[in-house]
CSV table of C-alpha atoms and ligand atoms in Angstrom, one decimal:
chain,number,residue,atom,x,y,z
A,16,MET,CA,-50.7,37.9,57.8
A,17,ILE,CA,-49.0,41.2,58.1
A,18,PHE,CA,-51.6,43.2,59.9
A,19,ASP,CA,-53.2,40.8,62.3
A,20,GLU,CA,-53.7,42.0,65.8
A,21,LYS,CA,-50.7,40.4,67.3
A,22,VAL,CA,-48.3,42.1,64.9
A,23,MET,CA,-50.0,45.4,65.4
A,24,GLU,CA,-49.7,45.1,69.1
A,25,MET,CA,-46.0,44.1,68.8
A,26,LEU,CA,-45.3,47.1,66.5
A,27,LEU,CA,-47.1,49.5,68.8
A,28,GLU,CA,-45.1,48.1,71.8
A,29,GLY,CA,-42.0,48.5,69.7
A,30,ILE,CA,-42.7,52.1,69.0
A,31,ARG,CA,-43.4,52.8,72.6
A,32,ASP,CA,-40.2,51.1,73.8
A,33,THR,CA,-38.2,52.9,71.1
A,34,LEU,CA,-39.6,56.3,72.1
A,35,PHE,CA,-39.1,55.4,75.8
A,36,MET,CA,-35.4,54.5,75.2
A,37,VAL,CA,-34.7,57.5,73.0
A,38,LEU,CA,-36.3,60.1,75.3
A,39,VAL,CA,-34.8,58.8,78.5
A,40,SER,CA,-31.4,58.2,77.0
A,41,THR,CA,-31.3,61.6,75.3
A,42,ALA,CA,-32.3,63.3,78.6
A,43,ALA,CA,-29.7,61.3,80.6
A,44,GLY,CA,-27.2,62.0,77.8
A,45,TYR,CA,-27.8,65.7,78.3
A,46,ALA,CA,-27.5,65.4,82.0
A,47,LEU,CA,-23.9,64.3,81.4
A,48,GLY,CA,-23.2,65.9,78.0
A,49,LEU,CA,-24.4,69.5,78.7
A,50,PRO,CA,-22.0,70.0,81.6
A,51,LEU,CA,-19.3,68.3,79.6
A,52,GLY,CA,-20.0,70.6,76.6
A,53,ILE,CA,-20.0,73.7,78.8
A,54,LEU,CA,-16.7,72.6,80.4
A,55,LEU,CA,-15.1,72.1,77.0
A,56,ALA,CA,-16.4,75.4,75.6
A,57,VAL,CA,-15.4,77.4,78.7
A,58,SER,CA,-12.0,75.8,79.3
A,59,GLY,CA,-10.9,75.7,75.6
A,60,LYS,CA,-8.4,78.0,74.0
A,61,ASP,CA,-10.9,80.7,73.0
A,62,GLY,CA,-13.2,80.0,76.0
A,63,ILE,CA,-14.0,82.5,78.7
A,64,HIS,CA,-11.8,80.7,81.2
A,65,PRO,CA,-9.1,78.8,79.3
A,66,ARG,CA,-7.6,75.9,81.3
A,67,PRO,CA,-5.4,74.0,78.8
A,68,VAL,CA,-4.7,70.9,80.9
A,69,LEU,CA,-8.3,70.4,82.0
A,70,TYR,CA,-9.5,70.9,78.5
A,71,ARG,CA,-7.0,68.4,77.1
A,72,ILE,CA,-8.1,65.7,79.7
A,73,PHE,CA,-11.8,66.0,78.9
A,74,ASP,CA,-11.1,66.4,75.2
A,75,ILE,CA,-9.2,63.1,75.1
A,76,ILE,CA,-11.8,61.3,77.2
A,77,THR,CA,-14.5,62.6,74.9
A,78,ASN,CA,-12.6,61.5,71.8
A,79,ILE,CA,-12.0,58.0,73.2
A,80,LEU,CA,-15.6,57.5,74.1
A,81,ARG,CA,-16.7,58.8,70.8
A,82,SER,CA,-14.5,56.5,68.9
A,83,VAL,CA,-15.7,53.2,70.5
A,84,PRO,CA,-18.2,51.7,68.0
A,85,PHE,CA,-21.6,51.5,69.5
A,86,LEU,CA,-21.9,47.7,69.0
A,87,ILE,CA,-18.7,47.2,71.0
A,88,LEU,CA,-19.9,49.6,73.7
A,89,LEU,CA,-23.1,47.7,74.0
A,90,ILE,CA,-21.1,44.6,74.9
A,91,LEU,CA,-18.5,46.3,76.9
A,92,VAL,CA,-20.9,47.9,79.3
A,93,ILE,CA,-23.0,44.8,80.0
A,94,PRO,CA,-21.5,44.3,83.5
A,95,LEU,CA,-22.3,48.0,84.3
A,96,THR,CA,-25.8,47.6,82.9
A,97,ARG,CA,-26.3,44.5,85.0
A,98,ALA,CA,-25.1,46.4,88.1
A,99,ILE,CA,-27.4,49.3,87.5
A,100,ILE,CA,-30.6,47.8,85.9
A,101,GLY,CA,-30.3,44.2,87.1
A,102,ARG,CA,-30.3,42.7,83.6
A,103,SER,CA,-28.6,43.2,80.3
A,104,TYR,CA,-31.5,43.0,77.8
A,105,GLY,CA,-34.7,44.9,77.2
A,106,PRO,CA,-35.4,48.6,76.8
A,107,GLU,CA,-34.5,49.7,80.3
A,108,ALA,CA,-31.1,48.0,80.1
A,109,THR,CA,-30.4,49.6,76.7
A,110,ILE,CA,-30.7,53.0,78.2
A,111,VAL,CA,-27.3,52.5,79.9
A,112,PRO,CA,-25.1,52.1,76.7
A,113,LEU,CA,-27.3,54.6,74.8
A,114,THR,CA,-26.7,57.2,77.4
A,115,LEU,CA,-22.9,56.5,77.5
A,116,ALA,CA,-22.8,56.8,73.7
A,117,ALA,CA,-24.9,59.9,73.6
A,118,ALA,CA,-23.1,61.9,76.3
A,119,PRO,CA,-19.8,62.5,74.5
A,120,PHE,CA,-21.6,63.1,71.2
A,121,ILE,CA,-23.9,65.7,73.0
A,122,GLY,CA,-20.9,67.2,74.7
A,123,ARG,CA,-19.2,67.9,71.4
A,124,MET,CA,-22.4,69.4,70.0
A,125,VAL,CA,-23.0,71.6,73.0
A,126,GLU,CA,-19.3,72.7,72.8
A,127,SER,CA,-19.7,73.7,69.2
A,128,SER,CA,-23.0,75.5,69.7
A,129,LEU,CA,-21.5,77.6,72.6
A,130,LYS,CA,-18.4,78.4,70.6
A,131,GLU,CA,-20.6,79.9,67.9
A,132,VAL,CA,-21.7,82.7,70.2
A,133,ASP,CA,-20.4,86.1,69.1
A,134,HIS,CA,-17.3,87.0,71.1
A,135,GLY,CA,-18.3,90.6,71.2
A,136,VAL,CA,-21.5,89.8,73.2
A,137,ILE,CA,-19.4,87.9,75.7
A,138,GLU,CA,-17.0,90.8,76.1
A,139,ALA,CA,-20.0,93.2,76.6
A,140,ALA,CA,-21.1,91.0,79.5
A,141,GLN,CA,-17.6,90.9,80.9
A,142,SER,CA,-17.4,94.7,80.7
A,143,MET,CA,-20.5,94.8,82.8
A,144,GLY,CA,-18.8,92.7,85.5
A,145,ALA,CA,-20.5,89.4,84.8
A,146,THR,CA,-19.1,86.3,86.4
A,147,ASP,CA,-18.2,83.2,84.3
A,148,GLY,CA,-21.4,81.5,85.7
A,149,GLN,CA,-23.5,84.4,84.7
A,150,ILE,CA,-22.0,84.5,81.2
A,151,ILE,CA,-22.7,80.8,80.8
A,152,VAL,CA,-26.3,81.0,81.9
A,153,LYS,CA,-27.3,84.4,80.6
A,154,VAL,CA,-25.2,84.8,77.5
A,155,LEU,CA,-23.8,81.5,76.2
A,156,LEU,CA,-26.8,79.2,76.7
A,157,GLY,CA,-29.3,82.0,75.9
A,158,GLU,CA,-27.7,83.1,72.7
A,159,ALA,CA,-26.9,79.6,71.5
A,160,ARG,CA,-30.4,78.2,72.2
A,161,ILE,CA,-31.4,77.7,68.6
A,162,SER,CA,-28.2,75.8,67.9
A,163,LEU,CA,-28.7,73.8,71.1
A,164,LEU,CA,-32.3,72.9,70.2
A,165,ILE,CA,-31.2,71.7,66.8
A,166,GLY,CA,-28.5,69.7,68.6
A,167,VAL,CA,-31.2,68.1,70.7
A,168,THR,CA,-33.0,67.1,67.5
A,169,ILE,CA,-29.9,65.7,66.0
A,170,SER,CA,-29.0,63.8,69.2
A,171,MET,CA,-32.5,62.2,69.3
A,172,GLY,CA,-32.0,61.0,65.7
A,173,THR,CA,-28.6,59.6,66.5
A,174,VAL,CA,-29.9,57.9,69.7
A,175,LEU,CA,-32.8,56.5,67.7
A,176,GLY,CA,-30.3,54.9,65.3
A,177,TYR,CA,-28.2,53.5,68.1
A,178,SER,CA,-31.3,52.1,69.8
A,179,ALA,CA,-32.2,50.1,66.7
A,180,MET,CA,-28.7,48.7,66.7
A,181,ALA,CA,-29.2,47.5,70.3
A,182,GLY,CA,-31.7,45.0,68.8
A,183,VAL,CA,-28.8,42.8,68.1
A,184,ILE,CA,-28.4,42.0,71.8
A,185,GLY,CA,-32.1,42.0,72.5
A,186,GLY,CA,-32.3,45.6,73.4
A,187,GLY,CA,-36.1,45.9,72.8
A,188,GLY,CA,-37.9,48.4,70.6
A,189,LEU,CA,-38.3,48.5,66.8
A,190,GLY,CA,-34.7,47.5,66.1
A,191,ASP,CA,-35.2,44.4,68.1
A,192,ILE,CA,-38.3,43.5,66.1
A,193,ALA,CA,-36.5,44.2,62.8
A,194,ILE,CA,-33.7,41.9,63.7
A,195,ARG,CA,-35.8,39.1,65.1
A,196,TYR,CA,-38.1,39.0,62.1
A,197,GLY,CA,-35.9,40.1,59.3
A,198,TYR,CA,-32.6,38.4,60.3
A,199,TYR,CA,-33.7,35.3,62.3
A,200,ARG,CA,-37.0,34.5,60.6
A,201,TYR,CA,-36.5,36.0,57.1
A,202,ASP,CA,-39.8,37.8,57.4
A,203,THR,CA,-38.8,40.8,55.3
A,204,GLN,CA,-42.2,42.3,55.3
A,205,ILE,CA,-42.2,43.0,59.0
A,206,MET,CA,-38.6,44.1,58.9
A,207,ILE,CA,-39.4,46.7,56.2
A,208,ILE,CA,-42.4,47.9,58.1
A,209,THR,CA,-40.3,48.5,61.2
A,210,VAL,CA,-37.7,50.3,59.1
A,211,VAL,CA,-40.3,52.5,57.6
A,212,ILE,CA,-41.6,53.3,61.1
A,213,LEU,CA,-38.1,54.1,62.3
A,214,VAL,CA,-37.5,56.5,59.3
A,215,ALA,CA,-40.9,58.1,60.0
A,216,LEU,CA,-40.0,58.6,63.7
A,217,VAL,CA,-36.8,60.3,62.7
A,218,GLN,CA,-38.7,62.6,60.3
A,219,VAL,CA,-41.3,63.5,62.9
A,220,LEU,CA,-38.6,64.3,65.5
A,221,GLN,CA,-36.7,66.4,63.0
A,222,PHE,CA,-39.8,68.3,62.0
A,223,ILE,CA,-40.9,69.1,65.6
A,224,GLY,CA,-37.3,70.1,66.5
A,225,MET,CA,-36.9,72.4,63.5
A,226,ARG,CA,-40.3,74.0,63.9
A,227,LEU,CA,-39.6,74.7,67.5
A,228,ALA,CA,-36.2,76.1,66.7
A,229,ALA,CA,-37.6,78.4,64.1
A,230,ARG,CA,-40.3,79.6,66.5
A,231,VAL,CA,-38.0,80.6,69.3
A,232,ASP,CA,-35.4,82.2,67.1
A,233,LYS,CA,-35.5,86.0,67.5
A,234,ARG,CA,-32.7,86.8,65.0
A,235,LYS,CA,-34.7,87.2,61.8
A,236,LYS,CA,-38.3,88.3,62.0
B,100,MET,CA,-5.7,113.4,91.5
B,101,ALA,CA,-6.8,112.5,88.0
B,102,PHE,CA,-10.1,110.7,87.5
B,103,LEU,CA,-8.6,108.3,85.1
B,104,LYS,CA,-4.9,107.9,84.5
B,105,ALA,CA,-3.0,105.6,82.1
B,106,ASP,CA,0.6,105.2,83.4
B,107,ARG,CA,3.3,104.0,80.9
B,108,LEU,CA,1.0,101.3,79.4
B,109,CYS,CA,2.7,98.8,77.1
B,110,LYS,CA,1.1,95.9,75.4
B,111,GLU,CA,2.8,93.3,73.3
B,112,PHE,CA,1.1,90.5,71.4
B,113,ILE,CA,3.0,87.4,70.6
B,114,SER,CA,1.8,86.0,67.3
B,115,ASP,CA,3.2,83.6,64.7
B,116,ASP,CA,5.2,86.3,63.0
B,117,GLY,CA,6.8,87.4,66.3
B,118,LYS,CA,6.1,90.1,68.7
B,119,ILE,CA,3.8,93.0,67.9
B,120,SER,CA,4.1,96.1,70.1
B,121,ALA,CA,0.5,97.3,70.0
B,122,LEU,CA,1.0,100.0,72.7
B,123,SER,CA,4.3,101.6,73.8
B,124,ASP,CA,4.6,103.7,76.9
B,125,ILE,CA,1.2,105.3,76.8
B,126,SER,CA,0.5,107.9,79.5
B,127,PHE,CA,-2.4,110.3,79.8
B,128,GLU,CA,-4.9,111.6,82.3
B,129,VAL,CA,-8.7,112.2,81.9
B,130,GLU,CA,-10.5,114.7,84.2
B,131,LYS,CA,-13.8,114.0,85.8
B,132,GLY,CA,-16.7,115.1,83.6
B,133,GLU,CA,-14.5,115.4,80.5
B,134,ILE,CA,-15.1,114.0,77.0
B,135,PHE,CA,-11.7,112.8,76.0
B,136,GLY,CA,-11.0,111.5,72.5
B,137,ILE,CA,-8.3,109.1,71.2
B,138,ILE,CA,-7.9,109.3,67.5
B,139,GLY,CA,-5.8,107.1,65.2
B,140,LEU,CA,-5.9,105.2,62.0
B,141,SER,CA,-6.9,101.6,61.8
B,142,GLY,CA,-4.3,99.4,63.6
B,143,ALA,CA,-3.0,102.3,65.7
B,144,GLY,CA,-3.8,100.4,68.9
B,145,LYS,CA,-6.9,102.3,69.9
B,146,SER,CA,-9.0,99.2,70.7
B,147,THR,CA,-6.1,97.6,72.6
B,148,LEU,CA,-5.7,100.8,74.6
B,149,VAL,CA,-9.4,101.1,75.6
B,150,ARG,CA,-9.5,97.4,76.4
B,151,CYS,CA,-6.6,97.7,78.7
B,152,ILE,CA,-8.6,100.3,80.8
B,153,ASN,CA,-11.2,97.7,81.9
B,154,ARG,CA,-8.8,94.9,81.6
B,155,LEU,CA,-10.5,93.0,78.8
B,156,GLU,CA,-6.9,93.0,77.7
B,157,GLU,CA,-4.0,92.7,80.3
B,158,PRO,CA,-1.3,95.3,79.6
B,159,THR,CA,2.2,93.8,79.4
B,160,SER,CA,3.4,96.6,81.7
B,161,GLY,CA,2.2,99.9,83.2
B,162,CYS,CA,-1.0,100.4,84.9
B,163,VAL,CA,-4.4,102.2,84.8
B,164,LEU,CA,-5.5,104.2,87.8
B,165,PHE,CA,-9.3,104.8,88.1
B,166,LYS,CA,-10.0,107.3,90.9
B,167,ASP,CA,-6.5,106.8,92.2
B,168,ARG,CA,-7.0,103.1,92.5
B,169,SER,CA,-4.9,100.7,90.3
B,170,ILE,CA,-7.2,98.6,88.1
B,171,ASN,CA,-4.3,96.2,87.6
B,172,GLY,CA,-3.9,95.3,91.2
B,173,LEU,CA,-7.5,94.2,91.6
B,174,SER,CA,-8.5,90.6,92.3
B,175,ALA,CA,-11.0,89.1,89.8
B,176,LYS,CA,-13.9,89.8,92.2
B,177,GLU,CA,-12.9,93.4,92.8
B,178,LEU,CA,-12.4,93.9,89.1
B,179,ARG,CA,-15.9,92.7,88.4
B,180,LYS,CA,-17.2,95.2,90.9
B,181,GLU,CA,-15.1,98.0,89.4
B,182,ARG,CA,-16.2,97.2,85.9
B,183,ARG,CA,-19.8,98.1,86.8
B,184,LYS,CA,-18.6,101.7,87.2
B,185,ILE,CA,-16.9,101.6,83.8
B,186,GLY,CA,-19.4,101.1,81.0
B,187,MET,CA,-18.4,100.2,77.4
B,188,ILE,CA,-20.1,100.5,74.1
B,189,PHE,CA,-18.9,99.0,70.8
B,190,GLN,CA,-18.8,99.5,67.1
B,191,HIS,CA,-21.0,96.5,66.5
B,192,PHE,CA,-23.3,97.1,69.5
B,193,ASN,CA,-22.9,93.6,70.9
B,194,LEU,CA,-26.5,93.2,71.9
B,195,LEU,CA,-27.9,89.8,72.8
B,196,MET,CA,-29.8,88.8,69.7
B,197,GLN,CA,-32.1,86.4,71.5
B,198,ARG,CA,-33.2,88.9,74.1
B,199,SER,CA,-35.8,91.6,73.7
B,200,VAL,CA,-34.6,95.2,73.8
B,201,LEU,CA,-36.0,95.5,77.4
B,202,ASP,CA,-34.2,92.4,78.5
B,203,ASN,CA,-31.0,93.6,77.0
B,204,VAL,CA,-31.2,96.7,79.1
B,205,ALA,CA,-32.1,94.6,82.1
B,206,LEU,CA,-29.0,92.4,81.7
B,207,PRO,CA,-26.5,94.5,83.8
B,208,LEU,CA,-29.1,94.9,86.5
B,209,GLU,CA,-29.5,91.1,86.6
B,210,ILE,CA,-25.8,90.7,86.7
B,211,ALA,CA,-25.7,93.1,89.6
B,212,GLY,CA,-28.1,90.8,91.4
B,213,ALA,CA,-31.5,92.2,90.7
B,214,LYS,CA,-34.5,89.9,90.1
B,215,ARG,CA,-35.6,89.6,86.5
B,216,LYS,CA,-38.9,91.4,87.1
B,217,GLU,CA,-37.3,94.2,89.1
B,218,ALA,CA,-34.6,94.6,86.5
B,219,ARG,CA,-37.2,94.9,83.7
B,220,GLU,CA,-39.1,97.5,85.5
B,221,LYS,CA,-36.0,99.6,86.0
B,222,ALA,CA,-34.9,99.0,82.4
B,223,TRP,CA,-37.9,101.0,81.2
B,224,GLU,CA,-36.4,104.2,82.6
B,225,TYR,CA,-33.2,103.9,80.6
B,226,LEU,CA,-35.0,103.1,77.4
B,227,GLU,CA,-36.9,106.3,78.0
B,228,ALA,CA,-33.7,108.2,78.6
B,229,VAL,CA,-32.4,107.2,75.2
B,230,GLY,CA,-35.7,107.9,73.5
B,231,ILE,CA,-36.9,104.4,72.3
B,232,PRO,CA,-39.3,103.2,74.9
B,233,ASP,CA,-41.6,102.1,72.0
B,234,LYS,CA,-39.0,99.5,71.0
B,235,ALA,CA,-39.0,97.7,74.4
B,236,ASN,CA,-40.5,94.5,73.1
B,237,ALA,CA,-38.7,94.4,69.8
B,238,PHE,CA,-35.6,92.3,69.2
B,239,PRO,CA,-32.3,93.7,68.1
B,240,SER,CA,-32.6,92.2,64.6
B,241,GLN,CA,-35.6,94.4,64.0
B,242,LEU,CA,-33.7,97.7,64.8
B,243,SER,CA,-31.6,100.1,62.7
B,244,GLY,CA,-28.0,100.7,63.6
B,245,GLY,CA,-28.8,103.9,65.4
B,246,GLN,CA,-31.5,102.3,67.4
B,247,LYS,CA,-29.2,99.4,68.3
B,248,GLN,CA,-26.6,101.8,69.6
B,249,ARG,CA,-29.3,103.5,71.7
B,250,VAL,CA,-30.2,100.2,73.2
B,251,ALA,CA,-26.5,99.7,74.0
B,252,ILE,CA,-26.3,103.1,75.6
B,253,ALA,CA,-29.5,102.4,77.7
B,254,ARG,CA,-27.9,99.1,78.7
B,255,VAL,CA,-24.7,100.9,79.8
B,256,LEU,CA,-26.7,103.5,81.7
B,257,ALA,CA,-28.4,100.8,83.6
B,258,SER,CA,-25.1,100.0,85.5
B,259,ASP,CA,-25.0,103.6,86.6
B,260,PRO,CA,-21.4,104.0,85.4
B,261,GLU,CA,-19.0,106.9,86.2
B,262,LEU,CA,-16.9,106.3,83.1
B,263,LEU,CA,-18.0,105.3,79.6
B,264,LEU,CA,-15.6,103.8,77.1
B,265,CYS,CA,-16.7,104.1,73.5
B,266,ASP,CA,-14.8,101.9,71.0
B,267,GLU,CA,-15.7,103.3,67.5
B,268,ALA,CA,-19.3,103.6,68.7
B,269,THR,CA,-20.4,105.5,65.6
B,270,SER,CA,-18.2,103.9,63.0
B,271,ALA,CA,-20.9,101.6,61.7
B,272,LEU,CA,-23.4,104.4,61.4
B,273,ASP,CA,-24.2,106.9,58.7
B,274,PRO,CA,-23.2,110.6,59.2
B,275,GLN,CA,-26.7,111.7,60.3
B,276,THR,CA,-27.2,108.9,62.8
B,277,THR,CA,-23.6,109.5,64.0
B,278,ARG,CA,-24.5,113.0,64.9
B,279,GLN,CA,-27.6,111.9,66.8
B,280,ILE,CA,-25.7,109.3,68.8
B,281,LEU,CA,-23.0,111.9,69.6
B,282,ALA,CA,-25.7,114.3,70.7
B,283,LEU,CA,-27.0,111.6,73.0
B,284,LEU,CA,-23.6,110.9,74.4
B,285,ARG,CA,-23.2,114.6,75.1
B,286,ASP,CA,-26.5,114.7,76.9
B,287,ILE,CA,-25.5,111.8,79.0
B,288,ASN,CA,-22.2,113.4,79.9
B,289,LYS,CA,-24.1,116.5,81.1
B,290,LYS,CA,-27.1,114.9,82.7
B,291,TYR,CA,-25.5,112.1,84.5
B,292,GLY,CA,-22.0,113.6,84.8
B,293,ILE,CA,-20.5,110.5,83.1
B,294,THR,CA,-16.9,110.9,82.0
B,295,ILE,CA,-16.5,109.7,78.4
B,296,LEU,CA,-13.5,108.3,76.6
B,297,ILE,CA,-14.1,108.1,72.9
B,298,ILE,CA,-12.0,106.1,70.5
B,299,THR,CA,-12.4,106.9,66.9
B,300,HIS,CA,-10.6,107.2,63.5
B,301,ALA,CA,-12.8,110.1,62.5
B,302,MET,CA,-11.8,113.7,63.1
B,303,THR,CA,-15.4,114.8,62.7
B,304,VAL,CA,-16.3,112.8,65.8
B,305,VAL,CA,-13.6,114.4,67.8
B,306,GLN,CA,-14.5,117.9,66.5
B,307,GLU,CA,-18.2,117.4,67.3
B,308,ILE,CA,-18.0,116.1,70.9
B,309,CYS,CA,-14.5,116.0,72.5
B,310,ASP,CA,-13.0,118.5,74.9
B,311,ARG,CA,-9.5,117.1,74.6
B,312,VAL,CA,-7.9,114.6,72.2
B,313,ALA,CA,-4.8,112.4,72.0
B,314,VAL,CA,-3.4,111.2,68.7
B,315,LEU,CA,-2.3,107.6,68.6
B,316,GLU,CA,-0.1,106.2,65.8
B,317,GLY,CA,1.8,102.9,65.7
B,318,GLY,CA,1.0,102.3,69.4
B,319,ARG,CA,2.5,105.6,70.5
B,320,LEU,CA,0.8,108.8,71.8
B,321,MET,CA,2.0,111.5,69.4
B,322,GLU,CA,0.2,114.5,70.6
B,323,MET,CA,-2.3,115.6,73.1
B,324,ASN,CA,-4.2,118.8,73.2
B,325,THR,CA,-7.6,120.6,73.4
B,326,VAL,CA,-9.6,119.9,70.3
B,327,LYS,CA,-9.5,123.6,69.4
B,328,GLU,CA,-5.7,123.8,69.6
B,329,LEU,CA,-5.1,120.6,67.8
B,330,PHE,CA,-7.2,121.7,64.9
B,331,ALA,CA,-5.6,125.2,64.8
B,332,HIS,CA,-2.0,124.2,65.4
B,333,PRO,CA,-1.3,120.5,64.9
B,334,ARG,CA,2.3,119.9,66.0
B,335,THR,CA,3.0,116.4,64.7
B,336,LYS,CA,2.9,114.8,61.3
B,337,ALA,CA,0.5,112.2,62.7
B,338,ALA,CA,-2.1,114.9,63.6
B,339,LYS,CA,-1.6,116.8,60.4
B,340,ARG,CA,-2.2,113.6,58.5
B,341,LEU,CA,-5.4,112.9,60.3
B,342,LEU,CA,-6.6,116.4,59.6
B,343,LEU,CA,-5.7,116.1,55.9
B,344,ILE,CA,-7.7,112.9,55.6
B,345,GLN,CA,-10.7,114.6,57.1
B,346,GLU,CA,-10.4,117.5,54.6
B,347,ASP,CA,-10.3,115.1,51.8
B,348,ASP,CA,-13.4,113.5,53.2
B,349,ASN,CA,-15.1,116.9,53.4
B,350,GLU,CA,-14.2,117.8,49.9
B,351,GLU,CA,-15.4,114.5,48.6
B,352,LYS,CA,-18.7,115.1,50.4
B,353,GLU,CA,-19.0,118.6,48.9
B,354,ALA,CA,-18.2,117.2,45.5
B,355,VAL,CA,-21.0,114.7,45.8
B,356,LEU,CA,-23.4,117.5,46.9
C,422,ADP,N1,-5.4,89.6,70.1
C,422,ADP,C1,-4.4,90.1,69.3
C,422,ADP,N2,-3.4,89.3,68.9
C,422,ADP,C2,-2.4,89.8,68.1
C,422,ADP,N3,-2.3,91.0,67.6
C,422,ADP,C3,-3.3,91.9,68.0
C,422,ADP,C4,-4.4,91.5,68.8
C,422,ADP,N4,-5.2,92.5,69.0
C,422,ADP,C5,-4.6,93.5,68.3
C,422,ADP,N5,-3.5,93.2,67.7
C,422,ADP,C6,-2.6,94.0,66.9
C,422,ADP,O1,-2.3,95.2,67.6
C,422,ADP,C7,-2.4,96.3,66.7
C,422,ADP,C8,-3.4,97.3,67.2
C,422,ADP,O2,-4.7,96.8,67.0
C,422,ADP,P1,-6.0,97.5,67.5
C,422,ADP,O3,-5.8,97.9,68.9
C,422,ADP,O4,-7.2,96.7,67.2
C,422,ADP,O5,-6.0,98.8,66.6
C,422,ADP,P2,-7.2,99.8,66.3
C,422,ADP,O6,-8.3,99.6,67.2
C,422,ADP,O7,-6.6,101.2,66.4
C,422,ADP,O8,-7.6,99.6,64.8
C,422,ADP,C9,-2.6,95.8,65.4
C,422,ADP,O9,-1.4,95.6,64.7
C,422,ADP,C10,-3.2,94.4,65.6
C,422,ADP,O10,-3.0,93.6,64.5
C,423,MG,MG1,-10.3,99.0,66.8
């Protein structure tokens, strides 16, 4: 009975919902995580504008958010999700906890990407009279773009994994299907298929991301 | 009325093993249009000194006067403006690896507020001035060391500086390329009237290009003189030592030949 029309339709819808959740949550995660990462990199000890207290505050907030297990976060933010989306289940609702889990993770990755930028290049820009803002935009983000792009790929993979976990509370997408069939109905076949699709999706995202990164890298050619 | 004046500069670094006095009581003056050298062995404090001039490093005490104006009294905004008149080139070139050669040269123009397109058009001129317009669309990773330093020089010319600081600008280059880059620096000095401050550990560099030279050892200025005089009559042990090292180098080279 595996590949009857209904199952196919359900799987396709699952793929669509999963991709929808991953893309929107990653984008929203970057809307929060990119400024956070820039702030951490700039205000840190070796940053272009060290601000120890500010750094410490955001450093701690980031660590706390990062250490909440996603399953707990899912449940913790239900009131917030209800307030924003109007309900606590389905793909749209899952975007809220996904974004909140992704943002600090993305912040850390952005921070580490920006910290990799050669200090000499930053000093060259400073010696030209660049402002901190110009250094961030023209030097840090520009020079770290490969590392940032790889970060996007890793983030999507992580968010995809989280999105599958959200199936536990009816979060929609492939994870939801896997849990409904595999866990509640003991239909291992469908569960295995969804897992295979999830793995394939991660692979495809990785592949696209890495290809893109290699293409825009000007360092070795 | 000196063009550039360092007045009793001191710099201490606090590290885990205590205080390091990198610069002690450094004073000297550089005249407009001059090529002034500061020579010293590794660890003498040369980089610290040159970085104090454009305040990449804050001196612990003392000050730098640029055209009779104290650099150290400037606000952050004023300092940024002043830095555009003080260019800097580095041992490791410090080019943006993800930008083309042309866009590297356009960077200071963008920083000064030019539109990207405008900046790129102007950047061409400077690439021509350093003799590598054909590399405009290449990326730094595709260039030789000498070509990279040419790009860095074009980039610095784009800010139309009055003073150029060179921190071991030829130390990563082979002798022949070094000579070419020094010739280019001399051209720039003549053609644009840019005053040049050269930091180096190599006497050959001083001999080739500088008008006057100061010897730095252990964070102190030991001796200052015209290059001719220093070579003919070194007064301090520090200067004699540097001259000896160079003779050894020359002998080695001759032995190889
Ligand atoms: N940021 C720093 N922190 C601590 N010590 C430093 C720092 N920068 C330089 N120094 C010390 O100051 C001295 C002079 O260094 P530097 O100016 O780099 O010498 P040079 O350029 O002549 O080789 C050295 O002893 C070096 O270890
Ligand atoms: Mg040095």
